[in-house]
mmCIF file of N, CA and C in Angstrom:
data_model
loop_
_atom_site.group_PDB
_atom_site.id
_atom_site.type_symbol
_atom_site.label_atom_id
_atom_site.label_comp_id
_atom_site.label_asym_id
_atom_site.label_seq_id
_atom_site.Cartn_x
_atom_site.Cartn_y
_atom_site.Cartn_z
ATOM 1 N N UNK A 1 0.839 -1.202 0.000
ATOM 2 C CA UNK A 1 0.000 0.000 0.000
ATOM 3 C C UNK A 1 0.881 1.262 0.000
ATOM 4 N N UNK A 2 2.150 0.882 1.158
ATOM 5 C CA UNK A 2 2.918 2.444 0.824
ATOM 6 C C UNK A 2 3.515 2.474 -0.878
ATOM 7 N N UNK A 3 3.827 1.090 -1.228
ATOM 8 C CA UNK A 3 5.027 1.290 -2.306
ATOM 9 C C UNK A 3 3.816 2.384 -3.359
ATOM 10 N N UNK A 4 2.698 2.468 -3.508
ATOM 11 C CA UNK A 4 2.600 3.445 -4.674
ATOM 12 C C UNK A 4 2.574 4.446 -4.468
ATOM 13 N N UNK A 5 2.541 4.905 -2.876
ATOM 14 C CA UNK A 5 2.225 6.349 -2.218
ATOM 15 C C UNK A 5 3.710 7.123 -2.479
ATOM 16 N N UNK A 6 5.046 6.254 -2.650
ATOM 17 C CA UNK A 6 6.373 6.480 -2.877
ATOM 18 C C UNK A 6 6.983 7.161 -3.799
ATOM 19 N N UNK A 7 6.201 6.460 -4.876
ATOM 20 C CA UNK A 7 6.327 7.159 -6.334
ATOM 21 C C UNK A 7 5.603 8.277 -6.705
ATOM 22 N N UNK A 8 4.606 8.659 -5.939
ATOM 23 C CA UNK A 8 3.608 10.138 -6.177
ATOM 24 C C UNK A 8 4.254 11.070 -5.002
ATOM 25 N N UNK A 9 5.711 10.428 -4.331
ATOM 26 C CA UNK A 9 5.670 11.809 -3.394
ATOM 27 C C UNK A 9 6.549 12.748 -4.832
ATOM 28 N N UNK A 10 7.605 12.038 -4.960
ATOM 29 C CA UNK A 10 8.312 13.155 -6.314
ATOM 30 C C UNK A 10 6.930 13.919 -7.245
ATOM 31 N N UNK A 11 6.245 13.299 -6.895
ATOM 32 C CA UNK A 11 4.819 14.364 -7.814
ATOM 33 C C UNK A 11 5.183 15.731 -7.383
ATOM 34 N N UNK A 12 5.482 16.138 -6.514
ATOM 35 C CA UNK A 12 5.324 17.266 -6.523
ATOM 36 C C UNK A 12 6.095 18.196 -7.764
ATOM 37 N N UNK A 13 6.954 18.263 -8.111
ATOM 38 C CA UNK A 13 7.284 18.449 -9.842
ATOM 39 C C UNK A 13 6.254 18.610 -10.824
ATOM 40 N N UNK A 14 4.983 17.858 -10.675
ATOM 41 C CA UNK A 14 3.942 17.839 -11.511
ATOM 42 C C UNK A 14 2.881 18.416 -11.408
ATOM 43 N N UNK A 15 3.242 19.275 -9.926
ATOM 44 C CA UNK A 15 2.213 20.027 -9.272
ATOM 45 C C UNK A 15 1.681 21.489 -10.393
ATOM 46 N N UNK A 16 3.366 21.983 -11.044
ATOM 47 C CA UNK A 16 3.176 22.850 -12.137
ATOM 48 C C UNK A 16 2.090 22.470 -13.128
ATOM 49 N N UNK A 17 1.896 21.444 -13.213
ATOM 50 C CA UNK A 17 1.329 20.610 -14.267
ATOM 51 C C UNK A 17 -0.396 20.331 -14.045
ATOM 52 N N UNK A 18 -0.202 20.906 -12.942
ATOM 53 C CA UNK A 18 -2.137 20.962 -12.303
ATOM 54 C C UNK A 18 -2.555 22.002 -12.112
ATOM 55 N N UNK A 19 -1.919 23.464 -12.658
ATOM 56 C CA UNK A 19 -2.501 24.713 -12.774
ATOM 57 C C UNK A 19 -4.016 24.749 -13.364
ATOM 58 N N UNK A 20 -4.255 23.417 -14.120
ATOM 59 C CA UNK A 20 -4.819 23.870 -15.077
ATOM 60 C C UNK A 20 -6.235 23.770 -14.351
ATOM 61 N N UNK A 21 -6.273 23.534 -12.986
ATOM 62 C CA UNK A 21 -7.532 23.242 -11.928
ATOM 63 C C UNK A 21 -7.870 25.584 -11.512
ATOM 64 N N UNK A 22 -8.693 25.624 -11.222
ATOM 65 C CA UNK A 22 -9.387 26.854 -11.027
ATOM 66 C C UNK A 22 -8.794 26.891 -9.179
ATOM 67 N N UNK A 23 -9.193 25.636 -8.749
ATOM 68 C CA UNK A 23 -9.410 25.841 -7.180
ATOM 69 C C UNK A 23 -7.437 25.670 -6.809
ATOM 70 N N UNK A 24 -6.551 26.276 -7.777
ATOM 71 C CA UNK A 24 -5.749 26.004 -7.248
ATOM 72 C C UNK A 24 -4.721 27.156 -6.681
ATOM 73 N N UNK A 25 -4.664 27.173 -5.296
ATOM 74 C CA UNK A 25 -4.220 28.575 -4.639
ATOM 75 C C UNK A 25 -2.478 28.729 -5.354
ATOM 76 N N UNK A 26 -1.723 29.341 -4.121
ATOM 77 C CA UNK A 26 -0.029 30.097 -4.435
ATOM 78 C C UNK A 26 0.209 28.630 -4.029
ATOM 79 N N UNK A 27 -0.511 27.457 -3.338
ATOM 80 C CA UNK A 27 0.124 26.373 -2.997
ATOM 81 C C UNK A 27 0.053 25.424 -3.871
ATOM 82 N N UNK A 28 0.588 25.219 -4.933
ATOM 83 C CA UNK A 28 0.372 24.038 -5.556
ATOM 84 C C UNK A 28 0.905 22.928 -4.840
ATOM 85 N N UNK A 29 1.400 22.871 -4.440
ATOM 86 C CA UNK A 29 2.408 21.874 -3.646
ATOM 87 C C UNK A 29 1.566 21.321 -2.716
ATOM 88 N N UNK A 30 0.986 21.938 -1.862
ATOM 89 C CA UNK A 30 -0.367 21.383 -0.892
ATOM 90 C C UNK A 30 -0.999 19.927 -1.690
ATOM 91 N N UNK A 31 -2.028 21.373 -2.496
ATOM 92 C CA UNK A 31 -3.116 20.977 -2.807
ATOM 93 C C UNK A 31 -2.784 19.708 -3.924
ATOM 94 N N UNK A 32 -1.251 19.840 -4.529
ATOM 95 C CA UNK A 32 -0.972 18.403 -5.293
ATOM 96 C C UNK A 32 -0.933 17.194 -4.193
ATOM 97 N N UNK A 33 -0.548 17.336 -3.334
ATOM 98 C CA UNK A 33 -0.441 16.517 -2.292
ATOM 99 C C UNK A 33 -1.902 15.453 -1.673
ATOM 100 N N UNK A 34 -2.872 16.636 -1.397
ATOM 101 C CA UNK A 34 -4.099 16.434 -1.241
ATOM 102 C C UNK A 34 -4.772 16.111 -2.043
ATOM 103 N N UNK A 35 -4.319 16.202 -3.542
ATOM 104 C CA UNK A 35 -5.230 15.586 -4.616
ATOM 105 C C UNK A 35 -4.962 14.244 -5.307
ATOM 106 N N UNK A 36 -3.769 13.988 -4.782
ATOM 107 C CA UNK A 36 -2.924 12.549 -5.343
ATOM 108 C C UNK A 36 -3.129 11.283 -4.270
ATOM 109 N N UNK A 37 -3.443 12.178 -2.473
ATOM 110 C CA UNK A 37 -3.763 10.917 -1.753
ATOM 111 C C UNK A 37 -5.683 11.031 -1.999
ATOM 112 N N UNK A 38 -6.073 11.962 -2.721
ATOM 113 C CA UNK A 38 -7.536 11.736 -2.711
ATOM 114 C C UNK A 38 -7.770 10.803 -3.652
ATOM 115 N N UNK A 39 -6.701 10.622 -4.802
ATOM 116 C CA UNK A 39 -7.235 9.577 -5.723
ATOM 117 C C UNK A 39 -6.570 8.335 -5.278
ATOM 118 N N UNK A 40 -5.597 8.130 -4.665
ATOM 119 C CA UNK A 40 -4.859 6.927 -3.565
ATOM 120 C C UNK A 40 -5.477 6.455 -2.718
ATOM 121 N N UNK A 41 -6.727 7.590 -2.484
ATOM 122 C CA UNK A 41 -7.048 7.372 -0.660
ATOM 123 C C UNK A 41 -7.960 5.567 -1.132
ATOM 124 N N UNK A 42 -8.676 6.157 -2.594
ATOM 125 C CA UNK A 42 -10.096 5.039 -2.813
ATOM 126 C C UNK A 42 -9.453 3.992 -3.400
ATOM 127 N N UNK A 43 -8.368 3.986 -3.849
ATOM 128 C CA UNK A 43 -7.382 3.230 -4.426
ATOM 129 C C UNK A 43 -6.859 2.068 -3.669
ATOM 130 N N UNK A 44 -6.264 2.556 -1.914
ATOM 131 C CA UNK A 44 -5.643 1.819 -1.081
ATOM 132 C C UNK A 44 -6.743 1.303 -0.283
ATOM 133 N N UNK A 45 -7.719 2.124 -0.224
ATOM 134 C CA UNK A 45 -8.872 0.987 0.360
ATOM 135 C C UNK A 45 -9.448 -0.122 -0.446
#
């Protein structure tokens, strides 16, 4: 369950790459964070 959470932490690099969301504040970095374990979260359950 961790090993795929491992490979989406370097996501953050790709966080540039999720501008393209409206709801996204000066934090991309957060909110990439919060949006990669939201699609992980339904994933690892």
């Amino acid at each position: 369950m961790l090993v795929p959470s491992v490979p989406f932490t370097p996501s953050a690099p790709l966080s540039p790459s999720l501008p393209s969301s409206p709801g996204m504040p000066s934090s991309p970095f957060c909110t990439s964070r919060v949006y990669s374990s939201s699609l992980y979260s339904p994933v690892s359950t």
